[in-house]
């Protein structure tokens, strides 16, 4: 049977300490609370199996967070064994776990390898200890080097390092120093994003008054106007952001250095490509660089529209034409598992219209340096690319921001610099993701509920005739 490719994302929402810029769904938690969460996660894995085992083959797994490496090796072992039982995992699947420097030891790394995890993604962000301190990271450059070397000793041959530019107090020199120091270590993959000031974080309280600008260096969306307004409204030094506590700017925060100016940011952006190319890294996406054949297959799947299931708190999924997310409150998430219910937030379930799929194909596909294939567009959407985007493509080709090679449309070097503007023109004016199922669409709630009931009936928890009555 030909199986459809599927990706799994598993969210571990725990960290030792919250970083100053972070708005991810993560927080510190005690060992017993982490274990309770893992039990709820196992329940979710079992329920999903009914809908996604047959007909799908898992091509990649990404265990992210948070800091998954905060878990005990036994917990990761149980997680991996459950996934292998309840999903059809390809023998050649890329299986990544995120870890933070200083949060792994030899036992953990060897356990990861024994469970089939074949890729590490290490969150370094900067090689400069002062910059790391302002970010609120719990590690130093030396901690990172020790973790990296240990991972190599333990046999990891596929390692990604996450870096961030445009940090407070960062200069062009310190950024290029970070790039060179990391590239010297020769990891297979480097992700290099610009810092984004997110609402509800200490960084927003300190730096959120940034002006909105139309064109920011690639990969960095402009700070929203509403974010700036929130600061103005609270002139007493506090901010209010949805779902976040008021954060007061302390003396320590006030002493944090300023962000680099726009010109420096642009210089950093240009230096990234230049330096990494000199060390043999191929830029295959706006912010991602890899050695030959070491592109992250999980991310490439996401950018090319492969179905994915997000397991765990707040995780998002794209499955059989439907997009939806899990509950974001950990207590309610666990309650759902206790009651043997799915932890999906049903209000988020949206069935994609064809226009949504078209714009996503272009919007995400053009982030990749190879661009988008006209042939693939036609195969998926039964019409030529020019029928939808003829004018936009012609306009940007003329401006030198897009080019075409062997039937692939892609951004030029100049186009990458203003990619936010170019990509926004590929958005179609549609009512996005209508929450109304179309007749032949996959019924997520129905399919998962049925799968769970069948499984529970088999285990003798619900009499089979009762499930039929419902
Ligand atoms: S380690 Fe990562 S997920 Fe955790 S607080 Fe820091 S940035 Fe956020």
Coordinates of C-alpha atoms and ligand atoms in Angstrom, one line a residue:
X1 CA 0.0 0.0 0.0
X2 CA 1.3 3.4 -0.9
X3 CA 1.3 5.5 2.3
X4 CA 1.1 9.3 2.5
X5 CA 4.0 11.1 4.1
X6 CA 3.3 12.5 7.5
X7 CA 5.4 14.5 10.0
X8 CA 5.1 14.5 13.7
X9 CA 5.9 17.5 16.0
X10 CA 5.9 16.8 19.7
X11 CA 5.8 19.7 22.1
X12 CA 7.6 19.5 25.5
X13 CA 6.5 22.8 27.2
X14 CA 9.1 22.8 30.0
X15 CA 12.2 25.0 30.5
X16 CA 14.5 25.4 33.4
X17 CA 14.0 29.2 33.3
X18 CA 12.1 31.5 30.9
X19 CA 14.3 33.5 28.6
X20 CA 13.8 37.2 28.3
X21 CA 12.7 37.2 24.7
X22 CA 10.6 34.1 24.6
X23 CA 6.9 33.9 24.0
X24 CA 6.8 30.1 23.2
X25 CA 4.4 28.0 25.1
X26 CA 6.9 26.9 27.8
X27 CA 7.5 27.3 31.5
X28 CA 9.4 25.8 34.4
X29 CA 7.7 22.8 36.1
X30 CA 8.5 20.3 38.8
X31 CA 9.4 16.7 38.1
X32 CA 6.0 15.3 39.1
X33 CA 4.2 17.8 36.9
X34 CA 6.4 16.9 34.0
X35 CA 5.6 13.3 34.5
X36 CA 1.8 14.0 34.6
X37 CA 2.1 15.9 31.3
X38 CA 4.0 13.0 29.7
X39 CA 1.2 10.6 30.7
X40 CA -1.3 12.9 29.0
X41 CA 0.9 13.1 25.9
X42 CA 0.9 9.3 25.7
X43 CA -2.9 9.2 25.8
X44 CA -3.0 11.7 22.9
X45 CA -0.5 9.5 20.9
X46 CA -2.7 6.5 21.3
X47 CA -5.9 8.3 20.2
X48 CA -4.2 9.7 17.1
X49 CA -2.9 6.3 16.1
X50 CA -6.4 5.2 15.0
X51 CA -6.7 8.0 12.4
X52 CA -3.1 8.2 11.3
X53 CA -1.6 4.7 11.4
X54 CA -3.0 3.2 8.3
X55 CA -2.3 5.0 5.1
X56 CA 0.5 7.2 6.5
X57 CA 4.2 6.9 6.9
X58 CA 6.0 9.1 9.3
X59 CA 8.9 10.7 7.5
X60 CA 10.2 13.0 10.2
X61 CA 9.7 13.6 13.9
X62 CA 10.7 16.8 15.7
X63 CA 10.7 16.8 19.5
X64 CA 10.7 20.5 20.3
X65 CA 9.8 22.9 23.1
X66 CA 10.5 24.2 25.5
X67 CA 13.5 22.2 26.3
X68 CA 12.9 18.5 25.7
X69 CA 16.3 17.7 27.1
X70 CA 15.0 18.7 30.5
X71 CA 13.2 15.3 30.6
X72 CA 14.7 12.1 32.0
X73 CA 16.2 9.7 29.4
X74 CA 13.5 7.1 30.4
X75 CA 10.8 9.6 29.6
X76 CA 12.2 10.2 26.1
X77 CA 12.6 6.4 25.8
X78 CA 8.9 5.8 26.6
X79 CA 7.9 8.6 24.2
X80 CA 9.8 7.1 21.3
X81 CA 8.6 3.6 22.0
X82 CA 5.0 4.8 22.1
X83 CA 5.4 6.6 18.8
X84 CA 7.0 3.6 17.1
X85 CA 4.1 1.4 18.3
X86 CA 1.3 3.8 17.5
X87 CA 2.6 5.3 14.2
X88 CA 4.0 3.9 11.1
X89 CA 7.5 5.4 11.3
X90 CA 9.8 5.1 8.3
X91 CA 13.1 3.3 8.9
X92 CA 14.9 6.3 7.4
X93 CA 12.9 8.9 9.3
X94 CA 14.8 12.0 10.4
X95 CA 14.2 12.2 14.2
X96 CA 15.3 15.5 15.9
X97 CA 15.4 16.5 19.5
X98 CA 16.0 20.0 20.7
X99 CA 18.4 20.5 23.5
X100 CA 20.0 23.4 25.4
X101 CA 23.7 23.6 26.2
X102 CA 24.4 22.2 29.6
X103 CA 21.1 20.3 29.8
X104 CA 22.4 17.0 28.5
X105 CA 24.9 14.5 29.7
X106 CA 26.4 11.3 28.2
X107 CA 23.5 9.1 29.5
X108 CA 20.9 11.3 27.9
X109 CA 22.6 11.5 24.6
X110 CA 23.3 7.8 24.4
X111 CA 19.7 7.1 25.4
X112 CA 18.5 9.4 22.5
X113 CA 20.7 7.5 20.0
X114 CA 19.5 4.1 21.4
X115 CA 15.9 5.2 20.8
X116 CA 16.6 6.1 17.2
X117 CA 16.9 9.9 17.5
X118 CA 19.4 10.8 14.8
X119 CA 19.6 14.6 14.8
X120 CA 20.2 17.2 17.6
X121 CA 19.2 20.8 17.4
X122 CA 21.1 22.8 19.9
X123 CA 19.9 26.3 21.0
X124 CA 23.0 28.4 21.2
X125 CA 21.8 31.8 19.9
X126 CA 25.1 33.6 20.5
X127 CA 28.8 32.8 21.2
X128 CA 29.1 36.0 23.3
X129 CA 28.5 35.4 27.0
X130 CA 27.3 39.0 27.6
X131 CA 24.7 38.7 24.9
X132 CA 23.6 35.3 26.3
X133 CA 23.2 36.9 29.8
X134 CA 20.9 39.6 28.4
X135 CA 18.9 37.0 26.5
X136 CA 18.4 35.3 29.9
X137 CA 19.9 32.0 28.6
X138 CA 21.2 29.7 31.3
X139 CA 24.4 28.7 29.5
X140 CA 27.7 30.1 28.3
X141 CA 29.6 29.6 25.1
X142 CA 31.9 27.1 26.9
X143 CA 28.8 25.1 28.0
X144 CA 27.7 24.9 24.3
X145 CA 31.2 23.7 23.2
X146 CA 31.2 21.0 25.8
X147 CA 27.7 19.9 24.8
X148 CA 28.6 19.9 21.1
X149 CA 31.7 17.9 21.6
X150 CA 29.9 15.4 23.8
X151 CA 27.2 14.9 21.2
X152 CA 30.0 14.1 18.6
X153 CA 31.6 11.7 21.0
X154 CA 28.2 10.0 21.5
X155 CA 28.0 9.5 17.7
X156 CA 25.6 12.3 16.5
X157 CA 26.5 13.0 12.9
X158 CA 23.7 15.4 12.2
X159 CA 23.6 18.5 14.4
X160 CA 21.8 21.9 14.0
X161 CA 22.8 25.0 15.8
X162 CA 20.3 27.8 16.3
X163 CA 21.6 31.4 16.2
X164 CA 20.0 34.8 16.5
X165 CA 21.2 38.2 15.2
X166 CA 20.1 41.7 16.0
X167 CA 20.5 41.1 19.8
X168 CA 20.7 43.9 22.4
X169 CA 24.3 45.2 22.4
X170 CA 25.3 43.0 19.5
X171 CA 27.7 44.5 17.0
X172 CA 28.5 43.4 13.5
X173 CA 31.9 42.1 14.8
X174 CA 30.3 40.1 17.6
X175 CA 27.8 38.5 15.2
X176 CA 30.5 37.6 12.7
X177 CA 32.5 36.2 15.5
X178 CA 29.6 34.0 16.5
X179 CA 29.1 32.8 13.0
X180 CA 32.8 31.9 12.5
X181 CA 33.2 30.2 15.9
X182 CA 30.2 28.0 15.2
X183 CA 31.1 27.3 11.6
X184 CA 34.6 26.3 12.7
X185 CA 33.0 23.5 14.7
X186 CA 31.4 22.3 11.5
X187 CA 27.8 21.4 12.4
X188 CA 25.8 20.0 9.5
X189 CA 23.1 22.7 9.8
X190 CA 22.8 26.3 11.1
X191 CA 19.6 28.3 11.5
X192 CA 20.1 32.0 11.7
X193 CA 17.1 34.1 12.6
X194 CA 16.8 37.7 13.6
X195 CA 15.4 38.5 17.0
X196 CA 11.7 39.3 17.1
X197 CA 10.4 41.4 20.0
X198 CA 7.3 39.5 21.1
X199 CA 4.5 41.0 23.2
X200 CA 4.3 39.8 26.8
X201 CA 8.0 39.3 27.2
X202 CA 10.6 41.3 29.3
X203 CA 12.2 42.3 25.9
X204 CA 8.9 43.8 24.8
X205 CA 8.6 45.8 28.0
X206 CA 12.2 47.1 27.4
X207 CA 12.3 47.4 23.7
X208 CA 8.6 47.3 22.5
X209 CA 8.4 51.0 21.7
X210 CA 10.2 50.3 18.4
X211 CA 8.7 52.0 15.5
X212 CA 6.8 49.8 13.0
X213 CA 8.7 49.7 9.7
X214 CA 7.6 48.4 6.4
X215 CA 10.6 46.5 5.3
X216 CA 12.8 44.8 7.8
X217 CA 15.7 42.5 7.0
X218 CA 14.5 39.1 5.9
X219 CA 12.9 36.7 8.4
X220 CA 12.0 39.5 10.7
X221 CA 8.4 40.7 10.6
X222 CA 7.8 44.3 11.5
X223 CA 6.8 45.0 15.1
X224 CA 3.1 45.5 15.1
X225 CA 1.6 49.0 15.8
X226 CA -0.6 47.5 18.5
X227 CA 2.5 46.4 20.4
X228 CA 3.8 50.0 20.4
X229 CA 0.3 51.3 21.6
X230 CA 0.3 48.9 24.5
X231 CA 3.5 50.5 25.8
X232 CA 2.1 54.0 25.3
X233 CA -1.0 53.1 27.3
X234 CA 1.0 52.1 30.3
X235 CA 3.3 55.0 30.9
X236 CA 4.2 53.8 34.4
X237 CA 6.6 51.3 32.8
X238 CA 4.3 48.4 32.5
X239 CA 2.9 46.7 29.5
X240 CA -0.2 44.7 29.0
X241 CA -0.3 41.9 26.5
X242 CA -3.0 39.3 25.9
X243 CA -2.4 36.3 28.2
X244 CA 0.7 37.8 29.8
X245 CA 1.3 39.4 33.2
X246 CA 2.2 43.0 33.4
X247 CA 5.9 43.3 33.2
X248 CA 7.6 46.1 35.0
X249 CA 10.9 47.4 33.6
X250 CA 13.3 46.9 36.4
X251 CA 16.6 48.7 36.8
X252 CA 18.4 45.7 35.5
X253 CA 16.3 45.6 32.4
X254 CA 16.7 49.4 31.9
X255 CA 20.5 48.8 31.9
X256 CA 20.3 46.3 29.0
X257 CA 22.1 47.6 25.9
X258 CA 20.1 49.0 23.0
X259 CA 19.2 47.0 19.9
X260 CA 21.5 47.4 16.9
X261 CA 20.3 50.1 14.4
X262 CA 18.7 49.1 11.1
X263 CA 21.9 49.6 9.1
X264 CA 23.9 47.3 11.4
X265 CA 21.1 44.7 11.2
X266 CA 21.3 44.8 7.4
X267 CA 25.1 44.4 7.5
X268 CA 24.6 41.4 9.9
X269 CA 22.1 39.9 7.5
X270 CA 24.5 40.3 4.5
X271 CA 27.4 38.9 6.5
X272 CA 25.5 35.7 7.4
X273 CA 25.2 34.5 3.9
X274 CA 28.8 35.5 3.0
X275 CA 30.5 33.9 6.0
X276 CA 28.5 30.7 6.0
X277 CA 29.0 30.2 2.2
X278 CA 32.8 30.5 2.8
X279 CA 32.5 27.6 5.3
X280 CA 30.6 25.5 2.8
X281 CA 27.1 26.0 3.9
X282 CA 24.4 26.2 1.3
X283 CA 21.5 28.6 2.0
X284 CA 18.4 26.6 1.2
X285 CA 15.8 28.8 2.9
X286 CA 15.8 32.4 3.9
X287 CA 17.2 31.7 7.4
X288 CA 18.5 28.2 7.1
X289 CA 21.9 26.9 5.9
X290 CA 23.1 23.3 5.5
X291 CA 26.0 21.2 4.4
X292 CA 25.4 19.0 1.3
X293 CA 22.3 16.8 1.8
X294 CA 21.8 17.9 5.4
X295 CA 18.8 20.1 4.9
X296 CA 16.2 19.6 7.7
X297 CA 13.7 17.3 6.1
X298 CA 11.1 18.2 8.8
X299 CA 11.2 21.9 7.9
X300 CA 11.3 21.2 4.1
X301 CA 8.1 19.1 4.6
X302 CA 6.5 22.0 6.4
X303 CA 7.4 24.4 3.7
X304 CA 6.2 22.1 0.9
X305 CA 2.8 21.3 2.5
X306 CA 3.4 17.8 3.8
X307 CA 0.7 16.9 6.5
X308 CA 1.8 17.1 10.1
X309 CA 0.4 16.2 13.4
X310 CA 1.3 18.3 16.4
X311 CA 1.2 16.3 19.7
X312 CA 1.3 18.0 23.1
X313 CA 0.2 21.3 24.6
X314 CA -0.8 23.9 22.0
X315 CA 0.7 22.0 19.1
X316 CA -0.7 22.7 15.7
X317 CA -1.6 20.2 13.0
X318 CA -2.3 20.1 9.3
X319 CA -4.0 16.9 8.5
X320 CA -6.2 15.8 5.6
X321 CA -7.0 19.4 4.5
X322 CA -7.8 20.6 8.1
X323 CA -5.8 22.8 10.3
X324 CA -6.2 22.8 14.1
X325 CA -4.4 23.2 17.4
X326 CA -4.4 21.6 20.8
X327 CA -5.6 23.3 24.0
X328 CA -3.0 25.7 25.4
X329 CA -3.8 25.4 29.1
X330 CA -1.8 22.6 30.7
X331 CA -4.4 21.8 33.3
X332 CA -7.2 21.5 30.8
X333 CA -4.9 19.6 28.5
X334 CA -4.3 17.0 31.2
X335 CA -8.0 17.0 32.3
X336 CA -8.8 16.0 28.7
X337 CA -6.4 13.1 28.9
X338 CA -7.8 12.1 32.3
X339 CA -11.3 11.9 30.8
X340 CA -9.9 10.1 27.8
X341 CA -10.9 13.0 25.6
X342 CA -9.0 14.5 22.7
X343 CA -7.0 17.6 23.7
X344 CA -7.9 19.4 20.5
X345 CA -9.2 23.0 20.8
X346 CA -12.2 22.4 18.5
X347 CA -12.7 26.1 18.0
X348 CA -9.5 26.1 16.0
X349 CA -10.5 23.5 13.4
X350 CA -10.5 25.0 10.0
X351 CA -11.0 23.3 6.6
X352 CA -8.7 24.8 4.0
X353 CA -10.1 26.3 0.9
X354 CA -8.2 25.8 -2.3
X355 CA -7.2 29.5 -2.3
X356 CA -5.6 29.1 1.1
X357 CA -3.6 26.1 -0.2
X358 CA -2.5 28.0 -3.3
X359 CA -1.2 31.0 -1.3
X360 CA 0.5 28.8 1.2
X361 CA 2.2 26.8 -1.5
X362 CA 3.6 30.1 -2.9
X363 CA 4.2 31.9 0.4
X364 CA 6.1 29.0 2.0
X365 CA 7.7 27.6 -1.2
X366 CA 9.2 30.9 -2.1
X367 CA 11.0 31.0 1.3
X368 CA 13.2 28.2 -0.1
X369 CA 16.0 29.2 -2.4
X370 CA 15.0 26.6 -5.0
X371 CA 11.6 28.4 -5.3
X372 CA 8.3 26.9 -6.5
X373 CA 7.8 24.5 -9.4
X374 CA 5.3 25.5 -12.1
X375 CA 4.8 21.8 -12.8
X376 CA 4.0 21.0 -9.2
X377 CA 1.6 23.9 -9.0
X378 CA -0.3 22.7 -12.0
X379 CA -0.4 19.1 -10.7
X380 CA -1.8 20.2 -7.3
X381 CA -4.2 22.9 -8.4
X382 CA -5.2 21.9 -11.9
X383 CA -4.4 25.3 -13.4
X384 CA -1.2 27.1 -14.5
X385 CA 0.6 29.3 -12.0
X386 CA 0.2 32.3 -14.3
X387 CA -3.6 31.9 -14.2
X388 CA -3.4 33.1 -10.5
X389 CA -0.1 34.9 -10.3
X390 CA 0.8 35.9 -13.8
X391 CA 0.8 39.6 -13.2
X392 CA 2.6 39.5 -9.8
X393 CA 5.3 37.2 -11.2
X394 CA 5.8 39.4 -14.3
X395 CA 6.0 42.6 -12.2
X396 CA 8.6 41.2 -9.8
X397 CA 10.6 39.6 -12.6
X398 CA 10.8 43.0 -14.2
X399 CA 12.0 44.6 -10.9
X400 CA 14.7 41.9 -10.6
X401 CA 13.2 40.5 -7.4
X402 CA 12.0 37.2 -8.9
X403 CA 13.6 34.9 -11.5
X404 CA 12.9 31.7 -13.3
X405 CA 15.2 28.7 -13.9
X406 CA 14.0 25.5 -15.5
X407 CA 10.4 26.0 -14.6
X408 CA 11.1 27.0 -11.0
X409 CA 10.1 30.6 -9.9
X410 CA 12.3 31.9 -7.1
X411 CA 13.5 35.0 -5.3
X412 CA 16.7 36.7 -6.5
X413 CA 19.3 37.9 -4.1
X414 CA 17.7 41.3 -4.2
X415 CA 14.3 39.8 -3.7
X416 CA 15.4 37.9 -0.6
X417 CA 16.3 41.3 1.0
X418 CA 12.7 42.5 0.7
X419 CA 11.1 39.1 0.8
X420 CA 8.4 40.3 3.3
X421 CA 7.1 42.7 0.7
X422 CA 7.3 40.3 -2.3
X423 CA 5.8 37.3 -0.4
X424 CA 2.9 39.4 0.9
X425 CA 1.8 39.9 -2.8
X426 CA 1.2 36.2 -3.1
X427 CA -1.6 36.3 -0.5
X428 CA -5.0 36.0 -2.1
X429 CA -7.9 38.0 -0.8
X430 CA -9.8 35.1 0.6
X431 CA -11.7 34.5 3.8
X432 CA -9.0 32.3 5.3
X433 CA -9.6 28.9 6.6
X434 CA -13.4 29.0 6.9
X435 CA -14.4 27.0 10.0
X436 CA -17.1 25.3 8.0
X437 CA -16.4 21.7 6.8
X438 CA -16.9 21.2 3.1
X439 CA -18.8 18.0 2.2
X440 CA -15.9 15.9 1.1
X441 CA -13.5 17.2 3.7
X442 CA -12.0 15.1 6.4
X443 CA -14.0 15.2 9.6
X444 CA -11.2 15.6 12.2
X445 CA -13.4 15.4 15.3
X446 CA -15.5 12.6 14.0
X447 CA -12.6 10.5 12.9
X448 CA -10.6 10.9 16.0
X449 CA -13.5 10.3 18.3
X450 CA -14.4 7.2 16.4
X451 CA -10.8 6.0 16.5
X452 CA -10.7 6.5 20.2
X453 CA -14.0 4.8 20.9
X454 CA -13.0 1.8 18.9
X455 CA -9.7 1.6 20.7
X456 CA -11.4 2.0 24.2
X457 CA -14.0 -0.6 23.2
X458 CA -11.3 -3.0 22.2
X459 CA -9.6 -2.4 25.6
X460 CA -13.0 -3.1 27.3
X461 CA -13.3 0.4 28.6
X462 CA -16.5 1.3 26.7
X463 CA -18.9 -1.5 25.7
X464 CA -18.9 -1.6 21.9
X465 CA -22.7 -1.4 21.7
X466 CA -22.6 1.9 23.7
X467 CA -20.2 3.5 21.3
X468 CA -22.6 2.5 18.5
X469 CA -25.5 4.1 20.3
X470 CA -23.6 7.4 20.6
Ligands
LIG1 S1 14.9 27.7 26.3 FE1 13.8 28.2 24.4 S2 11.7 27.7 24.9 FE2 12.8 27.8 26.8 S3 12.4 29.9 27.5 FE3 14.3 29.9 26.4 S4 13.8 30.4 24.3 FE4 11.9 29.8 25.4

